[in-house]
Amino acid sequence: MDALIHGLASLFDLHLLLLIFCATIGGVIIGALPGLNATTGAALLLPFTLTMEPVPAIATMTAIYCSATFAGAITAILINTPGTAASATTCLDGYPLAQQGQAGRALGMAVVASTFGGIFSVICLMLAAPLLARAAYHFSPPEYFALTLFGLSMLASIGDGSAIKNLIAGVFGILIAMIGVDNLTTVERFTFGSYHLYEGIGFVPVMIGVFGISELLVQSEKLHLRREAIRMKSVELPDRRDYRDSWRAILRSSGIGTFIGILPAEGATVASMIGYNEAKRWSRNPELFGKGAIEGVAGSEAANNAATGGAMVPTLALGIPGSATAAVILAGLMVHGLQPGPNMFTEQADFAYAIFWSMMLVNLLFFFVGLRGARIFARVTLIPVEVLWPVVFVFSIVGAYALDQSMFDVWVALVSGVIGYFMRRYGFSVVPLAIGLILGGMLEQRLGQSMVMLDEKWWLMFTRPLTLLFLVLTALALFGPAVWGRLVKRRAPLDSTGE
Amino acid sequence: MWRLSLPHRMYPAHTPVFGPAALPARFDSMTPPTEKPKLLGQCERWLIPVLILTFCGATFWVSTTFKKMPPILKRGIQPSDFPQLLLLLLVFLTLLMVWKDPVRVRDRLMGSTVGTIALFAGFAALTSIDFFLALAVFATVLALFWGERRAPILVLVGLLVPAAIFFTFDQVFEIRFPRGLLTSLWYG
């Protein structure tokens, strides 16, 4: 309880409040800009936070995360292009509403649903994270190893690649984490005699490369596209009928989004898809979905913003990122010398609660920013790519350099960007690569510690109930979808013949 | 507004693809394409798996050269054990990908993308003269290459933004950039 109050008290600092306000506006702009999203925004911002204290630094990144996730709805509704992938389902009903002259109403509902979903998930985060951390406090290295493995196995189902390709990208990321001096034995690995590689490849330049520079190359394929926004007078708050139609969808999607967010590696995109589908399934007017149902906007937006708080639960309590942006925030925590995990809630409880409160504040802030500023931010979406992306490149390169003031990091960012682009081109998502890079070292360290603890008898891991549970969950995450798909396929012909 | 009299962009004129003139929805690159991509030929199908398997072979060989620790110091596993385990997993997953989910691409590599990657090389070469000169030249040339012709915008992108970033990092974050033709003038 003390930590809860201390965390809140630490927010009453004018400098910090101003920073959070600016980051919220920055996040809304990032979310509204074509090609930029919360993950890229957080990765680009990370080097700028290096000179800050941990609370302002991480609060700034979470502000970008929450507000950029909301801002995707602005472009989704006004130009039929989701500013972030998590808003893809918002297009389905938001844009038809805008075409019917109700853009302000759709944006108003998006603001309300996003705010409710965000606040709901932060409350869940405040309750669940310390409980999860308390449970994890008694974990030994084998449990941690199995848990990290479970987090990595969830990579199979994220991003825009297939399950196999996501796993390949994830393993590639873990392999990159092996570069440098081995922490357990101090043996050099894959350094090729270069002193630049002794400490390994940094998270930050790789993230700037795979999220920022690779997106620049993706944008180079879209130069002939032109965006046109639907005109809108102002954002309107939903009326009583809208609330009556949508409150169930908002509540349901907030729960779904928070739960999906808590699952390691699953993020706002999956949450919004499920939130939208469930809103349609339980709606009294499912036939309106896709033609301008206000419930569709509410279901999608409440879910994707609820996932932000949910994703921070495993990130802070276990050190396993709940989403791609949470992975960047996790990297930010590590760069600032903080070790996420159960100890955070005993040794740095004030810090953890300050972050929770800052997320709550951001969710309240973007309610007003969204209502007042959506019209202005809608104009930002029309900045031409040929102006925006050279500027993003300058930011990316300077950001990559700034971390260690090393030109080597600039080359790492550039090469990662080109590799990231080709990965995306051939159907591999870059998100698993980033998460693999962050968790790779941790995974090996925990395997090594487990082997020491179990006297090199690895099979003893299966005798520990919690380790076994996580290993079973890992197997389910990896093979469950394939087995389930095969079962469904086998049953389908039987059903069609009526047997 | 004053414009540079350079040849017009190498790409087709702007066509409305998003917005009122365009339905159905086109999502951004994070969203899977709606149409099923086609195989562009056997070469495309095999190139990536062959590259990955070659990478695995070479990396595995490198991992065999790692120093072996005596049992008392190895702390559970040898330094080469975990990377080798990962490489074997990568080989298995690559073979599974060839069988179950071959690499597909929608379009051939576009000239604008190849040109942008070539500009990266130009940027890398220019950094040996001056880091910020390279950034300014790259930003200007990229904007020009992508079709921007308005001189004030080019000045903004190529001069004002890099200068603002330089002074912000130098004065606010106290970060020293590598010395070069321009930065030496500032640092003295």
XYZ file of N, CA and C in Angstrom, chain A residues 37 47-48 51 79-85 88 91-92 95 99 160 162 164-165 167-168 171-172 174-175 178 182 184-185 187-190 192 213 215-230 384-387 389-391 393-395 397-399 401-402 405 407 410-411 414 418 421-422 424-428 431 440 443-444 447-449 451-452 456 486, chain B residues 9 11-32 44 47-48 52 55 59 62-63 66-67 69 73-77 79 82-83 86-87 89-90 93-94 96-97 100-105 107-110 112-113 116-117 120 123-124 127 131-132 135 138-139 142-143 146-148 150 153 157 161-162 165 169 173-178:
546
model
N 4.478 3.076 -35.642
C 3.565 2.535 -34.635
C 4.225 2.620 -33.264
N 16.830 5.788 -27.118
C 18.099 6.492 -26.868
C 17.919 7.871 -26.248
N 16.772 8.529 -26.534
C 16.526 9.865 -25.979
C 16.299 9.806 -24.476
N 19.506 9.727 -20.808
C 20.023 10.669 -19.823
C 19.008 10.932 -18.704
N -8.887 7.611 -42.844
C -8.324 7.325 -44.171
C -8.302 5.828 -44.485
N -9.022 5.054 -43.686
C -9.151 3.627 -43.973
C -7.813 2.897 -43.968
N -6.840 3.439 -43.243
C -5.530 2.798 -43.096
C -5.197 2.778 -41.617
N -5.085 1.622 -41.010
C -4.794 1.626 -39.577
C -3.413 2.197 -39.296
N -3.338 3.171 -38.397
C -2.048 3.752 -38.043
C -1.151 2.699 -37.410
N -1.755 1.764 -36.692
C -1.017 0.630 -36.148
C -1.806 -0.629 -36.520
N -1.109 -1.774 -36.559
C -1.781 -3.016 -36.960
C -2.935 -3.347 -36.015
N -6.435 -2.414 -37.162
C -6.912 -2.914 -38.456
C -8.413 -3.181 -38.440
N -10.916 -0.208 -38.797
C -11.251 0.239 -40.171
C -12.596 -0.320 -40.615
N -12.856 -1.574 -40.217
C -13.993 -2.301 -40.784
C -15.320 -1.583 -40.558
N -14.410 3.276 -40.799
C -14.375 3.965 -42.091
C -15.768 4.058 -42.736
N -17.631 7.476 -43.832
C -18.214 7.700 -45.162
C -19.665 8.169 -45.059
N 3.279 -11.004 -38.319
C 2.596 -11.216 -39.580
C 3.162 -12.408 -40.350
N 4.267 -16.726 -40.608
C 3.663 -17.992 -40.211
C 4.332 -18.487 -38.937
N 5.991 -21.266 -38.286
C 7.351 -21.802 -38.467
C 8.331 -20.655 -38.701
N 7.925 -19.711 -39.542
C 8.832 -18.594 -39.855
C 9.057 -17.712 -38.622
N 9.131 -18.804 -35.581
C 10.067 -19.525 -34.715
C 11.492 -19.413 -35.260
N 11.621 -19.480 -36.596
C 12.954 -19.327 -37.194
C 13.516 -17.948 -36.832
N 14.552 -17.946 -33.152
C 15.820 -18.670 -32.910
C 16.995 -17.834 -33.416
N 16.785 -17.168 -34.561
C 17.827 -16.298 -35.108
C 18.148 -15.179 -34.096
N 17.763 -15.342 -30.848
C 18.491 -15.921 -29.694
C 19.962 -16.131 -30.071
N 20.181 -16.557 -31.322
C 21.566 -16.775 -31.768
C 22.365 -15.473 -31.751
N 23.806 -14.711 -28.552
C 24.957 -15.528 -28.131
C 26.288 -14.852 -28.456
N 30.652 -15.115 -23.148
C 29.644 -15.890 -22.416
C 29.675 -15.505 -20.926
N 28.500 -17.010 -18.390
C 28.714 -18.111 -17.441
C 30.178 -18.537 -17.380
N 30.831 -18.564 -18.554
C 32.184 -19.137 -18.599
C 33.262 -18.148 -19.027
N 33.926 -17.275 -21.945
C 34.540 -17.679 -23.228
C 33.973 -16.787 -24.335
N 34.859 -16.361 -25.256
C 34.397 -15.532 -26.390
C 33.653 -16.401 -27.401
N 32.504 -15.872 -27.879
C 31.751 -16.632 -28.881
C 31.382 -15.707 -30.041
N 31.638 -16.139 -31.236
C 31.299 -15.402 -32.475
C 31.819 -13.958 -32.449
N 34.987 -13.132 -33.512
C 35.928 -13.038 -34.640
C 37.049 -12.036 -34.334
N 14.323 1.228 -39.536
C 14.938 1.303 -40.869
C 14.289 0.309 -41.843
N 11.220 -0.492 -41.832
C 9.949 0.116 -42.234
C 10.188 1.188 -43.290
N 11.324 1.879 -43.208
C 11.664 2.861 -44.245
C 11.741 2.162 -45.606
N 12.369 0.983 -45.610
C 12.478 0.245 -46.880
C 11.110 -0.262 -47.336
N 10.268 -0.645 -46.379
C 8.902 -1.067 -46.748
C 8.153 0.127 -47.359
N 8.339 1.302 -46.762
C 7.665 2.496 -47.286
C 8.160 2.853 -48.683
N 9.410 2.492 -48.997
C 9.943 2.803 -50.336
C 9.173 2.050 -51.421
N 8.422 1.040 -51.023
C 7.609 0.298 -52.001
C 6.249 0.955 -52.213
N 5.938 1.933 -51.375
C 4.572 2.490 -51.404
C 4.547 3.947 -51.850
N 5.557 4.342 -52.622
C 5.664 5.768 -52.964
C 4.531 6.247 -53.859
N 3.922 5.323 -54.568
C 2.868 5.737 -55.489
C 1.510 5.855 -54.806
N 1.445 5.444 -53.531
C 0.154 5.509 -52.835
C -0.102 6.910 -52.305
N -1.329 7.326 -52.364
C -1.683 8.639 -51.849
C -2.829 8.494 -50.868
N -2.706 9.190 -49.742
C -3.747 9.073 -48.716
C -4.671 10.275 -48.763
N -5.938 10.026 -48.635
C -6.909 11.124 -48.598
C -7.755 10.958 -47.340
N -7.915 12.037 -46.610
C -8.690 11.951 -45.365
C -10.108 12.450 -45.580
N -11.030 11.820 -44.882
C -12.411 12.295 -44.887
C -12.512 13.518 -43.974
N 3.597 13.600 -46.377
C 4.080 12.677 -47.407
C 5.248 11.820 -46.902
N 5.305 10.590 -47.369
C 6.372 9.677 -46.914
C 7.748 10.212 -47.288
N 7.831 10.935 -48.416
C 9.144 11.431 -48.861
C 9.672 12.550 -47.961
N 8.819 13.089 -47.086
C 9.265 14.081 -46.104
C 9.490 13.393 -44.756
N 9.990 10.085 -43.883
C 10.950 9.006 -43.645
C 12.417 9.416 -43.671
N 12.829 10.419 -44.487
C 14.216 10.893 -44.314
C 14.450 11.432 -42.904
N 13.435 12.087 -42.328
C 13.569 12.608 -40.958
C 13.661 11.443 -39.967
N 14.811 8.561 -40.592
C 16.133 7.944 -40.756
C 17.170 8.702 -39.918
N 17.134 10.030 -39.986
C 18.108 10.830 -39.219
C 17.960 10.519 -37.721
N 16.712 10.472 -37.240
C 16.450 10.132 -35.835
C 16.998 8.743 -35.501
N 19.354 6.934 -36.947
C 20.814 6.804 -36.962
C 21.434 7.515 -35.759
N 20.938 8.710 -35.474
C 21.488 9.444 -34.319
C 21.162 8.688 -33.031
N 19.949 8.126 -32.961
C 19.544 7.339 -31.791
C 20.429 6.120 -31.611
N 23.463 5.765 -32.611
C 24.810 6.217 -32.230
C 24.852 6.627 -30.755
N 23.777 7.283 -30.326
C 23.799 7.949 -29.017
C 23.970 6.988 -27.842
N 27.682 5.923 -28.075
C 28.493 6.841 -28.888
C 29.469 6.037 -29.739
N 30.069 4.261 -33.652
C 29.665 4.130 -35.050
C 29.322 2.672 -35.367
N 25.772 2.182 -35.327
C 25.106 2.724 -36.517
C 25.100 1.656 -37.616
N 26.242 0.983 -37.790
C 26.301 -0.076 -38.821
C 25.378 -1.232 -38.441
N 21.892 -0.212 -39.402
C 21.687 -0.240 -40.861
C 21.567 -1.678 -41.372
N 18.283 -3.646 -43.078
C 18.237 -4.330 -44.381
C 17.809 -5.793 -44.170
N 14.153 -5.885 -43.403
C 13.327 -5.672 -44.601
C 13.194 -6.981 -45.387
N 14.319 -7.656 -45.609
C 14.239 -8.900 -46.394
C 13.475 -9.980 -45.637
N 10.915 -9.449 -43.682
C 9.494 -9.121 -43.870
C 9.058 -9.436 -45.289
N 9.928 -9.171 -46.231
C 9.597 -9.436 -47.634
C 9.326 -10.929 -47.865
N 10.121 -11.768 -47.175
C 9.955 -13.209 -47.375
C 9.040 -13.844 -46.318
N 8.264 -13.039 -45.632
C 7.230 -13.567 -44.752
C 7.656 -13.851 -43.329
N 8.841 -13.388 -42.919
C 9.286 -13.582 -41.522
C 8.993 -12.301 -40.752
N 9.347 -9.173 -35.184
C 9.047 -9.102 -33.741
C 9.699 -10.281 -32.991
N 17.169 -14.261 -25.224
C 18.164 -15.307 -25.524
C 19.182 -15.514 -24.418
N 17.652 -16.967 -21.324
C 17.304 -18.384 -21.484
C 18.528 -19.271 -21.246
N 19.649 -18.879 -21.853
C 20.868 -19.683 -21.698
C 21.368 -19.654 -20.264
N 19.222 -21.856 -18.203
C 19.491 -23.272 -18.496
C 20.766 -23.702 -17.772
N 21.792 -22.848 -17.861
C 23.064 -23.158 -17.192
C 22.871 -23.305 -15.687
N 22.137 -22.358 -15.085
C 21.898 -22.407 -13.635
C 21.106 -23.657 -13.260
N 21.120 -26.494 -14.879
C 21.992 -27.670 -15.009
C 22.898 -27.808 -13.785
N 23.385 -26.660 -13.289
C 24.221 -26.706 -12.080
C 23.377 -27.201 -10.908
N 23.462 -31.445 -13.570
C 23.538 -31.801 -14.994
C 22.572 -32.903 -15.408
N -5.723 -30.238 -37.411
C -5.870 -31.564 -38.028
C -7.139 -32.264 -37.544
N 9.566 12.425 -60.639
C 9.784 11.144 -59.973
C 9.753 9.991 -60.978
N 8.422 7.280 -60.495
C 7.295 6.385 -60.216
C 6.023 6.964 -60.809
N 4.997 6.145 -60.991
C 3.757 6.646 -61.556
C 3.171 7.771 -60.719
N 2.404 8.633 -61.356
C 1.790 9.749 -60.636
C 0.931 9.230 -59.500
N 0.687 10.090 -58.526
C -0.104 9.681 -57.364
C -1.468 9.146 -57.779
N -1.784 8.011 -57.289
C -3.101 7.428 -57.558
C -3.778 7.219 -56.219
N -5.020 7.645 -56.066
C -5.658 7.428 -54.771
C -5.889 5.944 -54.515
N -5.229 5.473 -53.494
C -5.414 4.059 -53.147
C -6.122 3.961 -51.803
N -5.789 4.918 -50.929
C -6.475 4.958 -49.648
C -7.591 5.995 -49.729
N -8.469 5.962 -48.817
C -9.453 7.016 -48.690
C -10.707 6.779 -49.489
N -11.494 7.847 -49.680
C -12.820 7.679 -50.264
C -12.789 6.990 -51.622
N -11.724 7.232 -52.380
C -11.698 6.671 -53.732
C -11.283 5.206 -53.745
N -10.990 4.687 -52.622
C -10.450 3.329 -52.627
C -11.137 2.419 -51.618
N -11.776 1.437 -52.086
C -12.349 0.367 -51.274
C -12.111 -0.936 -52.029
N -11.929 -2.046 -51.458
C -11.992 -2.299 -50.022
C -10.731 -1.846 -49.295
N -10.716 -2.145 -48.010
C -9.650 -1.664 -47.141
C -8.294 -2.201 -47.571
N -7.280 -1.325 -47.523
C -5.909 -1.772 -47.708
C -5.203 -1.525 -46.394
N -4.674 -2.570 -45.774
C -4.030 -2.396 -44.486
C -2.535 -2.190 -44.680
N -1.874 -1.789 -43.617
C -0.451 -1.513 -43.756
C 0.343 -2.806 -43.763
N 1.662 -2.648 -43.758
C 2.520 -3.810 -43.980
C 2.480 -4.819 -42.845
N 1.989 -4.393 -41.668
C 1.946 -5.337 -40.549
C 0.795 -6.328 -40.721
N -0.112 -6.034 -41.624
C -1.277 -6.893 -41.783
C -1.060 -7.843 -42.963
N -1.418 -9.096 -42.804
C -1.189 -10.026 -43.902
C -1.961 -9.595 -45.157
N 13.346 -18.393 -56.010
C 12.853 -17.693 -54.823
C 12.531 -18.680 -53.711
N 16.076 -20.172 -52.407
C 17.166 -19.258 -52.024
C 17.267 -19.086 -50.502
N 16.139 -18.771 -49.871
C 16.159 -18.475 -48.430
C 16.549 -19.718 -47.606
N 19.811 -20.002 -45.216
C 19.730 -20.299 -43.764
C 20.578 -21.529 -43.436
N 24.176 -20.695 -43.525
C 24.492 -19.927 -42.316
C 24.646 -20.874 -41.120
N 28.046 -21.373 -39.064
C 28.019 -20.987 -37.644
C 28.325 -22.188 -36.750
N 31.966 -22.647 -36.748
C 32.608 -21.637 -35.872
C 32.434 -22.036 -34.405
N 31.242 -22.550 -34.071
C 30.975 -22.899 -32.663
C 31.854 -24.060 -32.182
N 35.044 -22.925 -30.285
C 34.989 -22.276 -28.969
C 35.826 -23.062 -27.951
N 36.399 -22.311 -27.026
C 37.219 -22.939 -25.983
C 36.357 -23.864 -25.133
N 35.637 -25.738 -21.629
C 35.963 -25.495 -20.226
C 36.123 -26.833 -19.493
N 34.665 -25.900 -14.235
C 34.400 -24.492 -14.574
C 33.283 -24.290 -15.584
N 32.736 -25.374 -16.087
C 31.810 -25.173 -17.211
C 30.419 -24.690 -16.782
N 30.109 -24.668 -15.522
C 28.850 -24.117 -14.989
C 27.626 -24.728 -15.677
N 27.593 -26.016 -15.766
C 26.391 -26.681 -16.287
C 26.492 -27.070 -17.746
N 26.834 -26.126 -18.609
C 26.926 -26.431 -20.040
C 28.184 -25.806 -20.628
N 30.304 -23.702 -23.425
C 29.904 -22.489 -24.161
C 29.332 -22.780 -25.553
N 24.814 -24.564 -26.161
C 23.528 -23.904 -26.411
C 23.425 -23.384 -27.861
N 24.468 -22.685 -28.362
C 24.388 -22.273 -29.772
C 24.214 -23.462 -30.721
N 20.685 -24.623 -30.681
C 19.847 -23.680 -31.443
C 20.016 -23.875 -32.940
N 21.256 -24.122 -33.360
C 21.507 -24.293 -34.800
C 20.821 -25.552 -35.325
N 18.121 -26.808 -34.085
C 16.700 -26.449 -34.114
C 16.384 -25.609 -35.354
N 17.306 -24.719 -35.695
C 17.113 -23.859 -36.873
C 17.098 -24.697 -38.156
N 13.745 -26.495 -38.253
C 12.653 -25.565 -38.603
C 12.723 -25.158 -40.077
N 13.934 -25.002 -40.593
C 14.085 -24.615 -42.009
C 13.578 -25.735 -42.910
N 11.418 -27.952 -42.102
C 9.959 -27.980 -41.914
C 9.297 -26.874 -42.748
N 9.968 -25.732 -42.817
C 9.431 -24.611 -43.606
C 9.388 -24.976 -45.095
N 6.433 -27.497 -45.326
C 5.079 -27.065 -44.959
C 4.704 -25.666 -45.437
N 5.689 -24.769 -45.458
C 5.341 -23.362 -45.658
C 6.439 -22.657 -46.466
N 6.569 -22.994 -47.755
C 7.678 -22.430 -48.535
C 7.612 -20.914 -48.632
N 8.783 -20.326 -48.853
C 8.878 -18.869 -48.945
C 8.148 -18.381 -50.190
N 7.301 -17.396 -50.011
C 6.564 -16.811 -51.142
C 6.773 -15.304 -51.121
N 6.802 -14.708 -52.291
C 6.852 -13.236 -52.357
C 5.780 -12.755 -53.315
N 5.826 -9.555 -55.047
C 6.324 -8.790 -56.190
C 7.838 -8.887 -56.259
N 8.354 -8.503 -57.416
C 9.803 -8.421 -57.527
C 10.288 -7.196 -56.738
N 11.569 -7.213 -56.377
C 12.152 -6.100 -55.628
C 12.002 -4.811 -56.447
N 11.525 -3.748 -55.810
C 11.277 -2.517 -56.571
C 12.532 -1.670 -56.689
N 12.841 1.449 -56.372
C 12.945 2.450 -55.315
C 13.597 1.865 -54.060
N 13.337 0.581 -53.805
C 13.923 -0.054 -52.609
C 15.418 -0.305 -52.832
N 17.195 2.858 -52.509
C 17.314 3.307 -51.114
C 18.440 2.554 -50.401
N 18.528 1.246 -50.684
C 19.617 0.466 -50.052
C 20.973 0.970 -50.574
N 22.002 3.871 -48.696
C 22.592 3.500 -47.389
C 24.115 3.357 -47.541
N 25.643 6.639 -47.802
C 25.678 7.257 -46.472
C 26.884 6.730 -45.682
N 27.057 5.394 -45.736
C 28.168 4.772 -44.995
C 29.501 5.318 -45.483
N 30.166 8.951 -44.247
C 30.433 9.170 -42.809
C 31.927 9.305 -42.531
N 29.992 12.793 -40.167
C 28.763 12.083 -39.799
C 27.524 12.913 -40.148
N 27.537 14.167 -39.763
C 26.337 14.976 -40.004
C 26.202 15.431 -41.441
N 24.533 12.523 -42.964
C 23.095 12.485 -42.634
C 22.315 13.505 -43.461
N 22.262 12.443 -47.106
C 21.377 11.281 -47.281
C 19.917 11.715 -47.222
N 19.570 12.517 -46.227
C 18.162 12.920 -46.075
C 17.683 13.699 -47.297
N 17.537 11.271 -50.347
C 16.425 10.322 -50.216
C 15.093 11.009 -50.527
N 14.922 12.215 -49.982
C 13.675 12.950 -50.259
C 13.550 13.233 -51.759
N 12.778 10.015 -53.646
C 11.402 9.554 -53.443
C 10.381 10.523 -54.049
N 10.855 11.607 -54.642
C 9.940 12.442 -55.418
C 9.663 13.821 -54.872
N 10.328 14.221 -53.771
C 10.076 15.558 -53.237
C 10.854 16.581 -54.074
N 10.035 20.244 -53.693
C 9.895 21.603 -53.136
C 11.152 21.957 -52.347
N 11.059 22.414 -48.506
C 10.913 21.131 -47.790
C 12.261 20.397 -47.775
N 14.206 19.155 -44.525
C 14.574 17.748 -44.295
C 16.092 17.570 -44.253
N 16.436 19.851 -39.975
C 16.203 18.720 -39.058
C 17.526 18.132 -38.559
N 18.486 17.792 -39.455
C 19.760 17.267 -38.926
C 20.447 18.266 -37.991
N 18.670 18.244 -34.634
C 18.982 17.003 -33.890
C 20.407 17.069 -33.338
N 21.148 16.925 -29.314
C 21.962 15.867 -28.699
C 23.227 16.450 -28.072
N 21.665 16.475 -24.423
C 22.076 15.136 -23.963
C 23.594 15.004 -23.798
N 24.318 16.061 -24.187
C 25.791 16.090 -24.061
C 26.454 14.889 -24.717
N 26.019 14.595 -25.908
C 26.604 13.477 -26.651
C 27.569 14.033 -27.689
N 28.783 13.457 -27.700
C 29.807 13.907 -28.652
C 29.732 13.036 -29.899
N 29.656 13.703 -31.022
C 29.612 12.957 -32.287
C 31.017 12.832 -32.859
N 31.212 11.857 -33.773
C 32.561 11.683 -34.315
C 33.031 12.944 -35.047
